[in-house]
Amino acid sequence: EMVASGEARKLAKNPAAYFIERNDGLRTTLLMLNGVQSDYTFAAKVKGMDIQSTQFFLSPVPNVTYSACLVSKIEEMFRTGVAPYPVERTLIVSGALESCLTSKIQNHARLGTPHLNVRYQAPKHVNHARE
């Protein structure tokens, strides 16, 4: 509704769209719509299904809940000596974002990302915020 009415276009501060194609052929689009949406949202077209979507609510500032959950995982790592989730996940997310921003300052050039050619397996145990 916000898109159809033109409201999103009015509210977006420095909007950006990044098109990402993975080595396995999966194509994704990262939209940065500051001023329109402050939570994290996700939508996907899945063959044979309706569009799948979800919203990850971010609590208002100060974001104490998020910080407490992050600190809990840091404490767990110090206690056990083992990272609570694969570091590859952080590398992939931060590396992809860095490449998107580099592309932007290089006049939206298509970039290769050999630094993101890492194996990642999602952990069986889900680390959702529970605190």
Coordinates of C-alpha atoms in Angstrom, one line a residue:
E1 CA 0.0 0.0 0.0
M2 CA 2.8 2.4 0.8
V3 CA 4.4 1.7 -2.6
A4 CA 1.2 2.0 -4.6
S5 CA 0.2 5.2 -2.9
G6 CA 3.7 6.8 -3.5
E7 CA 4.2 7.2 0.3
A8 CA 7.3 5.0 0.3
R9 CA 8.9 7.2 -2.3
K10 CA 8.2 10.3 -0.2
L11 CA 9.5 8.8 3.1
A12 CA 12.6 7.0 1.9
K13 CA 15.8 8.8 2.8
N14 CA 18.6 7.9 0.3
P15 CA 16.9 4.7 -0.9
A16 CA 19.1 2.0 -2.4
A17 CA 18.6 -1.3 -4.1
Y18 CA 21.3 -3.9 -4.5
F19 CA 21.0 -6.9 -6.7
I20 CA 22.9 -9.9 -5.5
E21 CA 23.5 -13.1 -7.4
R22 CA 24.9 -16.0 -5.5
N23 CA 27.3 -18.7 -6.9
D24 CA 24.4 -21.2 -6.7
G25 CA 22.2 -18.9 -8.9
L26 CA 20.0 -17.6 -6.2
R27 CA 19.1 -14.0 -7.0
T28 CA 18.3 -11.6 -4.2
T29 CA 17.6 -7.9 -3.8
L30 CA 18.6 -5.9 -0.8
L31 CA 16.5 -2.8 -0.3
M32 CA 17.6 0.0 2.1
L33 CA 14.6 2.1 2.7
N34 CA 15.5 4.3 5.7
G35 CA 12.6 6.3 6.7
V36 CA 10.1 3.8 5.4
Q37 CA 10.8 0.7 7.4
S38 CA 13.1 0.4 10.4
D39 CA 12.6 -3.3 11.1
Y40 CA 14.2 -6.0 9.1
T41 CA 11.8 -7.6 6.6
F42 CA 12.1 -10.5 4.2
A43 CA 10.1 -11.7 1.3
A44 CA 10.7 -14.5 -1.2
K45 CA 9.1 -16.0 -4.3
V46 CA 9.1 -19.7 -3.8
K47 CA 8.2 -21.9 -6.8
G48 CA 4.7 -23.3 -6.4
M49 CA 3.9 -21.1 -3.4
D50 CA 2.5 -17.7 -2.6
I51 CA 5.1 -15.0 -1.7
Q52 CA 6.6 -15.9 1.7
S53 CA 7.4 -12.9 4.0
T54 CA 8.2 -12.1 7.6
Q55 CA 9.2 -9.1 9.6
F56 CA 11.8 -9.0 12.3
F57 CA 10.8 -6.4 14.8
L58 CA 13.5 -4.2 16.2
S59 CA 12.6 -2.7 19.6
P60 CA 12.9 1.0 19.9
V61 CA 16.0 2.9 21.1
P62 CA 17.6 2.1 23.4
N63 CA 17.5 -1.4 22.0
V64 CA 18.3 -3.0 25.3
T65 CA 16.7 -6.4 24.4
Y66 CA 18.9 -6.9 21.3
S67 CA 22.0 -5.8 23.2
A68 CA 21.3 -8.2 26.1
C69 CA 20.9 -11.1 23.7
L70 CA 24.1 -10.3 21.9
V71 CA 26.0 -9.9 25.2
S72 CA 24.6 -13.3 26.3
K73 CA 26.1 -14.9 23.3
I74 CA 29.4 -13.2 23.9
E75 CA 29.4 -14.5 27.5
E76 CA 28.6 -18.0 26.2
M77 CA 31.6 -17.8 23.9
F78 CA 34.0 -16.7 26.7
R79 CA 32.5 -19.4 29.0
T80 CA 32.8 -22.3 26.5
G81 CA 35.6 -21.2 24.2
V82 CA 33.3 -21.9 21.3
A83 CA 31.5 -19.4 19.1
P84 CA 27.7 -19.9 19.5
Y85 CA 27.2 -19.7 15.8
P86 CA 29.5 -20.1 12.7
V87 CA 31.7 -17.0 12.1
E88 CA 31.1 -17.6 8.4
R89 CA 27.6 -16.2 8.8
T90 CA 29.0 -12.9 10.0
L91 CA 31.7 -12.9 7.3
I92 CA 29.0 -13.5 4.6
V93 CA 26.6 -10.8 5.8
S94 CA 29.2 -8.1 6.5
G95 CA 31.1 -9.0 3.3
A96 CA 28.0 -8.8 1.2
L97 CA 27.0 -5.4 2.6
E98 CA 30.6 -4.1 2.2
S99 CA 30.5 -5.2 -1.5
C100 CA 27.1 -3.5 -2.0
L101 CA 28.4 -0.2 -0.6
T102 CA 31.6 -0.5 -2.6
S103 CA 29.6 -1.0 -5.8
K104 CA 27.6 2.1 -4.9
I105 CA 30.7 4.3 -4.7
Q106 CA 32.0 2.7 -7.9
N107 CA 28.9 3.9 -9.9
H108 CA 27.0 0.7 -9.2
A109 CA 29.6 -1.5 -10.9
R110 CA 29.0 -5.2 -10.9
L111 CA 31.6 -6.7 -8.5
G112 CA 33.0 -10.2 -8.1
T113 CA 33.1 -11.4 -4.5
P114 CA 35.8 -14.1 -4.2
H115 CA 36.2 -13.2 -0.6
L116 CA 32.7 -14.5 0.0
N117 CA 33.4 -18.0 -1.4
V118 CA 33.2 -19.7 1.9
R119 CA 31.2 -22.7 3.0
Y120 CA 28.4 -22.1 5.5
Q121 CA 26.1 -24.6 7.1
A122 CA 23.3 -23.2 9.3
P123 CA 23.5 -24.7 12.8
K124 CA 21.0 -27.2 13.9
H125 CA 20.3 -25.3 17.1
V126 CA 18.6 -22.0 16.4
N127 CA 19.9 -19.0 18.3
H128 CA 16.8 -16.8 18.2
A129 CA 16.5 -14.2 20.9
R130 CA 14.8 -15.7 23.9
E131 CA 15.6 -13.2 26.6

